[in-house]
Coordinates of C-alpha atoms and ligand atoms in Angstrom, one line a residue:
M85 CA 17.5 -45.1 17.4
S86 CA 20.8 -43.4 17.2
L87 CA 22.0 -40.9 14.6
P88 CA 22.4 -42.7 11.2
V89 CA 26.0 -41.7 11.0
E90 CA 26.9 -44.1 8.1
A91 CA 24.0 -42.9 5.9
L92 CA 24.7 -39.3 6.8
A93 CA 28.3 -39.6 5.8
R94 CA 27.6 -41.5 2.6
Y95 CA 25.0 -39.0 1.4
S96 CA 26.9 -35.9 2.7
D97 CA 29.9 -36.9 0.6
L98 CA 27.7 -36.6 -2.5
H99 CA 27.0 -33.0 -1.6
P100 CA 30.3 -31.4 -0.4
K101 CA 30.3 -27.7 0.6
L102 CA 32.1 -25.4 -1.7
S103 CA 35.0 -24.3 0.4
Y104 CA 34.8 -20.6 -0.2
E105 CA 31.1 -20.1 0.2
K106 CA 29.5 -18.5 3.3
F107 CA 25.8 -19.2 3.8
H108 CA 23.3 -17.3 5.9
Y109 CA 19.7 -18.2 6.6
G110 CA 18.2 -14.7 6.0
T111 CA 14.9 -12.9 5.6
A112 CA 13.5 -15.8 3.6
G113 CA 15.8 -18.6 4.1
F114 CA 18.9 -19.3 2.0
R115 CA 19.0 -17.5 -1.3
M116 CA 21.7 -17.1 -3.9
A117 CA 22.9 -18.5 -7.2
G118 CA 21.2 -21.9 -7.6
S119 CA 24.5 -23.5 -8.7
L120 CA 25.9 -22.8 -5.2
L121 CA 23.2 -24.4 -3.2
D122 CA 23.6 -28.2 -3.6
S123 CA 25.2 -28.8 -0.2
V124 CA 22.8 -26.4 1.5
M125 CA 19.8 -28.3 0.1
F126 CA 21.1 -31.6 1.4
R127 CA 21.7 -30.2 4.8
V128 CA 18.3 -28.5 4.9
G129 CA 16.8 -32.0 4.2
V130 CA 18.6 -33.3 7.2
L131 CA 17.6 -30.3 9.4
A132 CA 14.0 -30.6 8.3
A133 CA 13.9 -34.2 9.4
I134 CA 15.5 -33.4 12.7
R135 CA 13.1 -30.5 13.3
S136 CA 10.2 -32.9 12.6
K137 CA 11.5 -35.5 15.1
R138 CA 12.0 -32.7 17.6
L139 CA 8.3 -31.9 17.2
E140 CA 7.3 -35.6 17.5
G141 CA 6.8 -36.3 13.9
K142 CA 4.9 -33.1 12.9
T143 CA 5.2 -32.3 9.2
I144 CA 7.8 -29.7 8.3
G145 CA 7.6 -27.8 5.0
V146 CA 10.4 -27.0 2.6
M147 CA 10.0 -24.6 -0.2
V148 CA 12.6 -24.4 -2.9
T149 CA 12.3 -20.9 -4.5
A150 CA 14.1 -17.6 -4.9
S151 CA 10.8 -15.8 -5.3
H152 CA 11.4 -12.3 -6.9
N153 CA 15.1 -12.9 -7.6
P154 CA 16.5 -13.5 -11.1
P155 CA 16.1 -16.9 -12.7
V156 CA 19.7 -18.0 -12.0
D157 CA 19.1 -17.7 -8.3
N158 CA 17.4 -20.2 -6.1
G159 CA 16.7 -20.7 -2.5
V160 CA 15.1 -22.7 0.3
K161 CA 13.2 -22.0 3.4
L162 CA 11.7 -24.2 6.1
V163 CA 8.1 -24.0 7.2
D164 CA 6.9 -24.9 10.7
P165 CA 3.9 -27.1 11.5
R166 CA 1.3 -24.3 11.6
G167 CA 2.4 -23.2 8.1
E168 CA 4.4 -20.4 9.6
M169 CA 8.1 -19.5 9.0
L170 CA 10.7 -21.5 10.8
E171 CA 11.1 -20.6 14.5
A172 CA 13.8 -17.9 14.7
S173 CA 16.2 -19.8 17.0
W174 CA 16.4 -22.6 14.4
E175 CA 17.5 -20.2 11.7
R176 CA 20.9 -20.1 13.5
H177 CA 21.1 -23.9 13.4
A178 CA 20.4 -23.9 9.7
T179 CA 23.2 -21.4 9.2
V180 CA 25.6 -23.4 11.3
L181 CA 24.9 -26.7 9.5
A182 CA 25.1 -25.0 6.1
N183 CA 28.6 -23.7 6.9
T184 CA 30.3 -26.8 8.3
T185 CA 33.2 -27.4 6.0
S186 CA 33.4 -31.2 5.9
T187 CA 31.2 -34.3 6.3
D188 CA 32.7 -35.0 9.7
E189 CA 32.2 -31.5 10.9
F190 CA 28.6 -31.6 9.6
I191 CA 27.8 -34.9 11.4
D192 CA 29.3 -33.5 14.6
A193 CA 27.1 -30.4 14.4
V194 CA 24.0 -32.5 13.7
D195 CA 24.9 -34.7 16.7
K196 CA 25.3 -31.6 18.9
L197 CA 22.0 -30.3 17.8
V198 CA 20.3 -33.6 18.6
K199 CA 21.9 -33.7 22.1
T200 CA 21.2 -30.0 22.9
Y201 CA 17.5 -30.5 22.3
K202 CA 17.5 -34.1 23.6
I203 CA 15.7 -35.1 20.4
N204 CA 14.2 -38.6 20.5
L205 CA 15.3 -40.0 17.2
D206 CA 12.7 -42.7 17.4
H207 CA 10.1 -40.2 16.5
P208 CA 9.2 -40.3 12.8
A209 CA 10.2 -37.5 10.5
N210 CA 7.7 -36.1 8.0
V211 CA 8.6 -33.4 5.4
L212 CA 6.4 -31.9 2.7
Y213 CA 8.2 -30.0 -0.1
A214 CA 7.7 -28.2 -3.3
R215 CA 9.6 -26.0 -5.7
D216 CA 8.9 -23.1 -8.1
T217 CA 9.5 -23.2 -11.8
R218 CA 13.2 -22.6 -11.8
P219 CA 15.1 -25.3 -13.7
S220 CA 17.8 -25.5 -11.0
G221 CA 15.0 -26.6 -8.6
V222 CA 15.0 -30.2 -10.1
E223 CA 18.5 -31.0 -8.9
L224 CA 18.1 -29.1 -5.7
V225 CA 15.1 -31.1 -4.8
A226 CA 17.1 -34.2 -5.5
A227 CA 19.8 -33.0 -3.0
L228 CA 17.0 -32.3 -0.5
E229 CA 15.7 -35.8 -0.9
D230 CA 19.1 -37.2 -0.2
G231 CA 19.0 -35.4 3.1
L232 CA 15.7 -37.0 3.9
K233 CA 16.9 -40.4 2.8
A234 CA 20.0 -40.0 5.0
M235 CA 17.7 -39.5 8.0
G236 CA 15.1 -42.1 7.0
A237 CA 12.4 -39.3 6.8
N238 CA 9.1 -39.6 5.0
G239 CA 9.0 -37.1 2.1
R240 CA 5.9 -35.9 0.4
N241 CA 6.8 -34.2 -2.9
E242 CA 4.1 -31.7 -4.0
G243 CA 6.0 -30.9 -7.3
V244 CA 5.8 -27.4 -8.7
Q245 CA 3.6 -25.2 -6.4
T246 CA 3.3 -21.6 -5.2
T247 CA 4.9 -20.8 -1.8
P248 CA 1.5 -20.0 -0.1
I249 CA 0.1 -23.4 -1.3
L250 CA 3.0 -25.2 0.4
H251 CA 2.5 -23.3 3.6
Y252 CA -1.3 -24.0 3.5
L253 CA -0.7 -27.8 2.9
V254 CA 1.7 -28.0 5.9
R255 CA -0.9 -26.5 8.2
C256 CA -3.6 -28.8 6.9
V257 CA -1.6 -31.9 7.3
N258 CA -0.7 -31.0 10.9
T259 CA -4.2 -30.0 12.0
K260 CA -6.0 -32.8 10.3
G261 CA -8.6 -34.5 12.6
T262 CA -8.1 -31.9 15.3
P263 CA -10.5 -29.1 16.4
E264 CA -8.2 -26.7 14.6
A265 CA -8.4 -28.5 11.3
Y266 CA -7.5 -26.0 8.7
G267 CA -8.8 -27.6 5.5
E268 CA -8.3 -30.4 3.1
D269 CA -4.6 -31.1 2.6
T270 CA -4.8 -31.1 -1.2
V271 CA -4.1 -28.3 -3.7
E272 CA -7.6 -28.9 -5.2
G273 CA -9.1 -28.6 -1.7
Y274 CA -7.4 -25.3 -1.2
I275 CA -8.4 -23.8 -4.5
K276 CA -12.0 -25.0 -4.1
S277 CA -12.6 -23.7 -0.6
T278 CA -11.0 -20.4 -1.4
A279 CA -13.0 -20.0 -4.6
D280 CA -16.2 -21.0 -2.8
A281 CA -15.7 -18.4 -0.1
F282 CA -15.1 -15.7 -2.8
K283 CA -18.2 -16.7 -4.7
K284 CA -20.3 -16.5 -1.5
L285 CA -18.8 -13.2 -0.5
I286 CA -19.6 -11.5 -3.8
A287 CA -23.0 -13.1 -4.3
G288 CA -25.5 -10.4 -5.3
K289 CA -22.7 -7.9 -5.9
P290 CA -21.8 -6.7 -9.4
A291 CA -19.2 -9.1 -11.0
P292 CA -15.7 -7.5 -11.0
P293 CA -14.5 -6.3 -14.4
P294 CA -12.1 -8.6 -16.2
L295 CA -8.8 -8.4 -14.4
V296 CA -5.4 -8.4 -16.1
V297 CA -3.0 -10.6 -14.0
D298 CA 0.8 -10.5 -14.6
C299 CA 2.0 -13.9 -13.6
A300 CA 5.7 -12.9 -13.7
N301 CA 6.2 -16.0 -16.0
G302 CA 6.2 -18.1 -12.9
V303 CA 4.3 -20.7 -10.9
G304 CA 1.5 -18.2 -10.1
Y305 CA 0.1 -18.9 -13.6
V306 CA -0.3 -22.6 -12.8
A307 CA -2.4 -21.7 -9.7
L308 CA -4.3 -18.9 -11.5
K309 CA -5.5 -21.4 -14.1
Q310 CA -6.7 -23.7 -11.3
F311 CA -8.5 -20.9 -9.6
A312 CA -10.1 -19.8 -12.8
E313 CA -11.6 -23.3 -13.3
Y314 CA -13.4 -23.2 -9.9
L315 CA -14.3 -19.5 -10.0
G316 CA -16.1 -19.9 -13.3
P317 CA -18.0 -16.7 -14.3
A318 CA -17.6 -15.1 -10.9
I319 CA -14.5 -13.3 -12.1
T320 CA -12.6 -13.3 -15.4
F321 CA -8.8 -13.2 -15.6
I322 CA -6.7 -12.0 -18.4
P323 CA -3.4 -13.8 -17.7
M324 CA -0.3 -12.0 -19.0
N325 CA 3.4 -13.0 -18.7
N326 CA 2.6 -16.6 -18.5
D327 CA 5.5 -18.1 -20.4
L328 CA 6.6 -21.1 -18.4
E329 CA 8.7 -22.6 -21.2
N330 CA 11.4 -20.0 -21.2
A331 CA 13.3 -20.1 -17.9
A332 CA 14.9 -16.8 -18.5
A333 CA 11.6 -15.0 -18.6
L334 CA 10.9 -15.5 -14.9
N335 CA 10.5 -12.1 -13.2
S336 CA 12.0 -10.5 -16.3
D337 CA 10.3 -7.1 -17.0
A338 CA 7.4 -8.6 -15.1
G339 CA 6.1 -9.3 -11.6
A340 CA 5.3 -7.4 -8.4
D341 CA 8.9 -6.5 -7.6
Y342 CA 9.5 -5.0 -11.1
V343 CA 6.3 -2.8 -10.8
K344 CA 6.9 -1.7 -7.2
T345 CA 10.6 -0.9 -7.6
N346 CA 10.4 0.7 -11.0
Q347 CA 7.0 2.3 -10.3
K348 CA 5.9 1.5 -13.9
F349 CA 3.9 -1.0 -15.9
P350 CA 5.5 -4.2 -17.0
P351 CA 6.2 -3.4 -20.7
S352 CA 3.8 -6.1 -21.9
I353 CA 0.9 -4.8 -19.8
A354 CA 1.0 -1.1 -20.7
P355 CA -0.5 -1.5 -24.2
V356 CA -3.4 -3.7 -23.1
L357 CA -4.8 -1.5 -20.3
A358 CA -7.7 0.9 -20.9
P359 CA -7.9 4.0 -18.7
G360 CA -9.4 3.0 -15.3
Q361 CA -8.9 -0.7 -15.8
R362 CA -7.1 -2.5 -12.9
A363 CA -4.3 -4.9 -13.3
C364 CA -2.2 -6.8 -10.8
S365 CA 1.2 -8.5 -10.7
L366 CA 2.3 -11.6 -8.8
D367 CA 5.9 -12.4 -8.0
G368 CA 7.9 -15.5 -9.0
D369 CA 6.4 -17.7 -6.3
A370 CA 3.0 -15.9 -6.0
D371 CA 3.2 -14.6 -2.4
R372 CA 3.3 -10.9 -3.4
L373 CA 0.6 -8.9 -5.0
I374 CA 0.7 -5.3 -6.4
Y375 CA -2.2 -3.6 -8.2
Y376 CA -2.0 -0.6 -10.6
Y377 CA -4.0 1.1 -13.2
L378 CA -3.9 3.7 -16.0
N379 CA -5.5 7.0 -15.0
S380 CA -7.5 9.3 -17.3
R381 CA -4.3 11.2 -18.0
K382 CA -2.7 8.0 -19.2
Q383 CA -0.4 7.9 -16.2
F384 CA 0.7 4.8 -14.2
R385 CA -0.8 4.7 -10.8
L386 CA 0.4 2.2 -8.2
L387 CA -1.8 0.4 -5.6
D388 CA 0.8 -1.3 -3.5
G389 CA 0.7 -3.3 -0.3
D390 CA 0.0 -0.2 1.8
K391 CA -3.1 0.6 -0.4
I392 CA -4.2 -3.1 -0.1
A393 CA -3.8 -2.9 3.7
A394 CA -5.8 0.3 3.9
L395 CA -8.6 -1.1 1.8
V396 CA -8.8 -4.4 3.6
A397 CA -8.4 -3.1 7.1
G398 CA -11.1 -0.5 6.4
F399 CA -13.5 -3.2 5.1
I400 CA -12.9 -5.5 8.1
T401 CA -13.3 -2.6 10.5
D402 CA -16.7 -1.7 8.9
L403 CA -17.8 -5.3 9.0
V404 CA -16.9 -5.6 12.7
K405 CA -18.9 -2.4 13.5
G406 CA -21.8 -3.4 11.2
A407 CA -22.1 -6.7 13.0
G408 CA -22.2 -5.0 16.4
L409 CA -18.9 -6.5 17.4
E410 CA -17.0 -3.4 18.2
G411 CA -15.2 -3.9 21.5
Q412 CA -15.3 -7.6 21.1
I413 CA -13.0 -7.9 18.2
D414 CA -10.0 -5.6 17.9
V415 CA -8.6 -5.0 14.4
G416 CA -5.0 -3.9 14.1
L417 CA -2.5 -3.4 11.3
V418 CA 1.2 -4.1 11.0
Q419 CA 3.6 -2.4 8.6
T420 CA 7.3 -2.0 8.1
A421 CA 9.5 1.1 7.6
Y422 CA 8.8 0.9 3.9
A423 CA 5.2 1.8 4.5
N424 CA 4.5 5.1 2.8
G425 CA 4.3 7.9 5.5
A426 CA 0.9 9.0 4.1
S427 CA -0.5 5.5 4.6
T428 CA 0.7 5.3 8.2
K429 CA -0.8 8.8 9.0
Y430 CA -4.1 7.8 7.4
L431 CA -4.3 4.4 9.1
E432 CA -3.1 5.5 12.6
K433 CA -6.2 7.7 12.9
R434 CA -8.4 4.7 12.3
L435 CA -6.9 1.7 14.1
P436 CA -3.8 0.6 16.0
V437 CA -0.7 0.4 13.8
A438 CA 2.6 -1.4 14.6
C439 CA 5.9 -1.1 12.8
V440 CA 8.3 -4.1 12.7
P441 CA 11.4 -5.1 10.7
T442 CA 11.2 -6.4 7.2
G443 CA 10.3 -10.0 6.7
V444 CA 6.9 -11.8 6.8
K445 CA 7.9 -13.6 10.0
H446 CA 8.1 -10.3 11.9
L447 CA 4.8 -9.0 10.6
H448 CA 3.0 -12.3 11.1
R449 CA 4.1 -12.5 14.8
A450 CA 3.0 -8.9 15.5
A451 CA -0.4 -9.4 13.7
L452 CA -1.2 -12.4 15.9
R453 CA -1.5 -10.0 18.9
Y454 CA -4.8 -8.6 17.5
G455 CA -8.2 -10.1 17.3
V456 CA -7.9 -9.6 13.5
G457 CA -4.4 -8.7 12.5
V458 CA -3.9 -7.2 9.0
Y459 CA -0.4 -7.1 7.7
F460 CA 1.1 -6.0 4.4
E461 CA 4.6 -5.0 3.4
A462 CA 4.6 -2.2 0.8
N463 CA 6.1 -4.7 -1.6
G464 CA 2.8 -6.7 -1.6
H465 CA 3.5 -9.5 0.9
G466 CA 0.6 -9.8 3.4
T467 CA -2.4 -11.4 4.8
V468 CA -4.9 -11.2 7.6
V469 CA -4.9 -13.5 10.7
F470 CA -7.8 -14.2 13.0
S471 CA -7.1 -15.1 16.6
P472 CA -8.7 -18.2 18.3
A473 CA -10.7 -15.7 20.5
T474 CA -12.1 -14.1 17.3
Y475 CA -13.1 -17.5 15.9
E476 CA -15.0 -18.1 19.2
V477 CA -16.8 -14.7 19.1
L478 CA -17.7 -15.3 15.4
A479 CA -19.1 -18.7 16.2
S480 CA -21.1 -17.8 19.2
Y481 CA -22.4 -14.3 18.5
Q482 CA -26.1 -13.8 18.2
P483 CA -26.8 -10.7 15.9
S484 CA -29.8 -8.6 16.9
T485 CA -30.8 -7.4 13.4
P486 CA -30.8 -8.8 9.9
T487 CA -28.1 -6.3 8.9
Q488 CA -25.9 -7.4 11.7
A489 CA -26.5 -11.0 10.6
T490 CA -25.3 -10.1 7.1
Y491 CA -22.1 -8.5 8.3
L492 CA -21.5 -11.5 10.6
E493 CA -21.9 -13.8 7.6
Y494 CA -19.3 -11.8 5.6
L495 CA -16.9 -11.9 8.6
N496 CA -17.3 -15.6 8.8
L497 CA -16.4 -16.0 5.2
L498 CA -13.1 -14.1 5.4
P499 CA -11.1 -16.7 7.3
K500 CA -12.1 -19.2 4.5
L501 CA -11.1 -16.8 1.7
I502 CA -7.8 -15.7 3.3
N503 CA -4.7 -17.9 3.5
Q504 CA -3.7 -17.2 7.1
T505 CA -0.4 -19.1 7.0
I506 CA 1.3 -16.6 4.8
G507 CA 0.1 -14.1 2.2
D508 CA -1.1 -15.7 -1.0
A509 CA -1.1 -13.3 -4.0
L510 CA -4.1 -15.1 -5.5
S511 CA -6.3 -15.3 -2.4
D512 CA -5.3 -11.7 -1.6
M513 CA -6.3 -10.7 -5.1
L514 CA -9.8 -12.3 -4.6
L515 CA -10.0 -10.5 -1.3
V516 CA -9.3 -7.2 -2.9
E517 CA -11.8 -7.8 -5.7
A518 CA -14.4 -8.8 -3.1
V519 CA -13.8 -5.6 -1.1
L520 CA -14.0 -3.4 -4.2
A521 CA -17.2 -5.1 -5.2
H522 CA -18.7 -4.5 -1.8
K523 CA -17.6 -0.9 -1.7
H524 CA -18.5 -0.3 -5.4
Y525 CA -15.0 1.2 -5.7
T526 CA -13.2 1.9 -9.0
A527 CA -9.4 1.9 -9.1
L528 CA -9.5 5.7 -8.8
E529 CA -11.7 5.6 -5.7
W530 CA -9.5 3.0 -4.1
D531 CA -6.4 5.1 -5.0
S532 CA -8.0 8.2 -3.4
I533 CA -8.2 6.7 0.1
Y534 CA -5.0 8.6 0.8
I535 CA -2.4 10.1 -1.5
D536 CA 1.1 8.5 -1.4
L537 CA 4.1 10.6 -0.6
P538 CA 6.5 10.5 -3.6
N539 CA 9.2 8.0 -2.8
R540 CA 12.3 6.3 -4.3
L541 CA 13.9 2.9 -3.6
L542 CA 17.5 2.2 -4.6
K543 CA 19.8 -0.7 -4.1
V544 CA 23.5 -0.2 -3.5
V545 CA 26.0 -3.0 -4.0
V546 CA 28.5 -2.8 -1.2
P547 CA 31.6 -5.0 -0.4
N548 CA 30.0 -6.3 2.8
R549 CA 26.4 -5.7 3.5
N550 CA 26.7 -7.3 7.0
I551 CA 28.4 -4.2 8.4
F552 CA 25.1 -2.4 8.1
Q553 CA 23.2 -2.8 11.4
T554 CA 19.9 -1.2 12.2
E555 CA 17.6 -0.4 15.2
D556 CA 14.1 0.9 15.7
A557 CA 12.4 -1.5 13.3
E558 CA 15.2 -0.8 10.7
R559 CA 14.5 2.9 10.7
R560 CA 17.9 3.9 11.9
L561 CA 21.5 2.7 11.3
V562 CA 23.7 1.9 14.3
H563 CA 26.6 0.8 12.1
P564 CA 28.7 1.9 10.1
E565 CA 29.2 4.5 12.9
G566 CA 28.4 8.0 12.0
M567 CA 26.5 7.2 8.9
Q568 CA 23.0 7.8 10.4
K569 CA 24.1 11.3 11.4
L570 CA 25.2 12.1 7.8
I571 CA 21.8 10.8 6.6
D572 CA 19.8 12.8 9.2
D573 CA 21.7 16.0 8.3
H574 CA 20.8 15.6 4.7
V575 CA 17.1 14.5 5.2
K576 CA 16.2 17.3 7.5
K577 CA 16.7 19.8 4.6
F578 CA 13.6 18.5 2.9
E579 CA 9.9 19.0 3.8
S580 CA 8.3 15.7 4.8
G581 CA 11.6 14.0 4.2
R582 CA 12.2 10.5 5.6
A583 CA 14.7 7.9 4.6
F584 CA 16.4 4.8 5.9
V585 CA 19.1 2.3 4.9
R586 CA 19.0 -1.4 5.6
P587 CA 20.9 -4.5 4.4
S588 CA 18.8 -6.8 2.2
G589 CA 18.2 -10.3 3.5
T590 CA 17.6 -11.8 0.1
E591 CA 20.1 -10.0 -2.2
N592 CA 23.7 -8.9 -1.9
V593 CA 22.8 -5.2 -1.6
V594 CA 21.9 -2.5 0.8
R595 CA 18.5 -0.9 0.2
V596 CA 17.8 2.9 0.4
Y597 CA 14.3 4.2 0.9
A598 CA 13.5 7.9 0.7
E599 CA 10.2 9.9 0.6
A600 CA 9.5 13.6 0.5
S601 CA 6.8 16.0 -0.6
D602 CA 7.8 15.8 -4.3
Q603 CA 9.4 13.2 -6.5
G604 CA 12.5 15.3 -7.3
Q605 CA 13.2 15.7 -3.6
A606 CA 12.7 12.0 -2.9
D607 CA 15.1 11.2 -5.7
Q608 CA 17.6 13.7 -4.4
I609 CA 17.5 12.2 -0.9
A610 CA 17.9 8.7 -2.1
L611 CA 20.8 9.6 -4.5
K612 CA 22.6 11.5 -1.9
I613 CA 22.4 8.7 0.6
A614 CA 23.6 6.2 -2.1
G615 CA 26.6 8.5 -2.5
I616 CA 27.2 8.6 1.3
I617 CA 27.2 4.8 1.3
Y618 CA 29.5 4.7 -1.6
D619 CA 31.9 7.2 0.0
E620 CA 31.9 5.4 3.3
T621 CA 32.2 1.8 2.1
G622 CA 33.6 1.9 -1.4
G623 CA 30.3 0.4 -2.7
D624 CA 28.8 0.7 -6.1
P625 CA 25.9 3.1 -5.9
F626 CA 24.1 1.4 -8.8
E627 CA 23.9 -2.2 -9.7
R628 CA 23.3 -1.1 -13.3
P629 CA 24.7 2.3 -13.8
G630 CA 22.3 5.1 -14.4
E631 CA 19.2 3.2 -13.5
F632 CA 17.0 3.3 -10.5
L633 CA 16.4 0.0 -8.9
Ligands
G16_299 C1 11.3 -11.9 1.0 C2 10.6 -11.8 2.4 C3 9.8 -10.5 2.5 C4 10.8 -9.3 2.2 C5 11.5 -9.5 0.9 C6 12.6 -8.5 0.6 O1 10.3 -11.9 0.0 O2 9.7 -12.8 2.6 O3 9.3 -10.3 3.8 O4 10.1 -8.1 2.1 O5 12.1 -10.8 0.8 O6 13.5 -8.6 1.6 P1 14.9 -7.9 1.6 O7 14.6 -6.4 1.5 O8 15.5 -8.2 3.0 O9 15.7 -8.4 0.5 P2 10.4 -12.8 -1.3 O10 9.1 -12.4 -2.0 O11 11.6 -12.4 -2.0 O12 10.4 -14.1 -0.7

């Protein structure tokens, strides 16, 4: 079969590129105002089909979401056959195709891609896709489908789903009938197997107290309802921010990003929490999870991705030791520069810790190097991955005592509870609740594992964020020249001061992170650096004047 040039041209003409727009496949795919993405979606459809053919018909996933971004934004990312993020080298191809300026140029670029990889177009193309609750998703999915039609690809539309469910389904479809079969390739199958593993893991433990879940007015609420059905009395949820009718409500004064960035309760949650009661927030596509609670002094306390990582890594390390598998299974942790310095200090004393650039794909890759790799970004993205060697050890190990056998049983349940393709806020939430039940921890006890250094996160709108280039896992700037020295000179004036600047991959801003021994100092560092960026680039230090973001 040759490239279907006529169909490509016909469909491509229906989705012309806006001449002024520059697209970039960033941290989490393409992401910007939904109204600008029509041509991108069509081209992503074509690219997904080509990638599938390249992989001899393996199913490729496409998720239409802008996650934590405001409701007017939308986005799209591709998922590789194992449910992981698109291979890095193909991100460049996505960017190239999205930026071709005419149908002819687009078809030439597609042709070049096919020839470069010597892709046999006779292979079938299979693409599984879903979208979040954003209204713009409807038309964008239609554009994506035109891309699939142009290539004669088979599409499987999963409708409105969370991002982690899409990733899971892709892996299940591709491993079906193989020794690596990951599970039943249905949403129901996923929910049921995850819920079953949770119920087994907490059998005999005190039932967790009712949990307030902020659904960010997004698709996470749909999945939470499904989970609740299968979990029955094992755990009770109090869903909040579950308005799916009002599109403008998505992520508005709600959700994991709101809580983490503002370091405060979503306004709707504060009045319903009793002191000590835990609550958690999902984000717009339910792949981030942040916990928090009200302490006895009626203050907000954050339990972010770092605290989740410490809790989970500690639990797994205990299980490995308890089962007598120390030395046979190595547990490691992966963080980014955003990890609170206190968490890194605490964790480094207990297990190997790696630091990588922001973006799930980087953390995931690094975590695969361990027997059990735990990774969490401070913003609540994360999961645990088990290596093939670990699966083998768990399957063949003969425990010597009943206690070891019990720990082994718990270890064997974890891979069934955890979505290993990408972090799922909901399965992560069940994991946290199971660990807390095992450890008999209250929110306060969990919080006390280590004490966070006060910190501040700001965003600065700059004329061109692409001039910001980093090194050392984004901890230092190499460009604009001289800016890192200005930052260093300022930060060294503060005890325990640490700060870094990096361009966002999902928003048109530069992010500033600062931490120090007290909040006033962390704020001072962050503000000063925002000022430096402003002076050097002519940026706007605040997206909304006077407010920390
Ligand atoms: C995406 C990525 C995350 C990243 C976040 C913020 O999350 O998947 O790994 O931490 O963007 O990235 P940046 O600081 O580059 O904007 P999400 O939840 O928005 O898809």
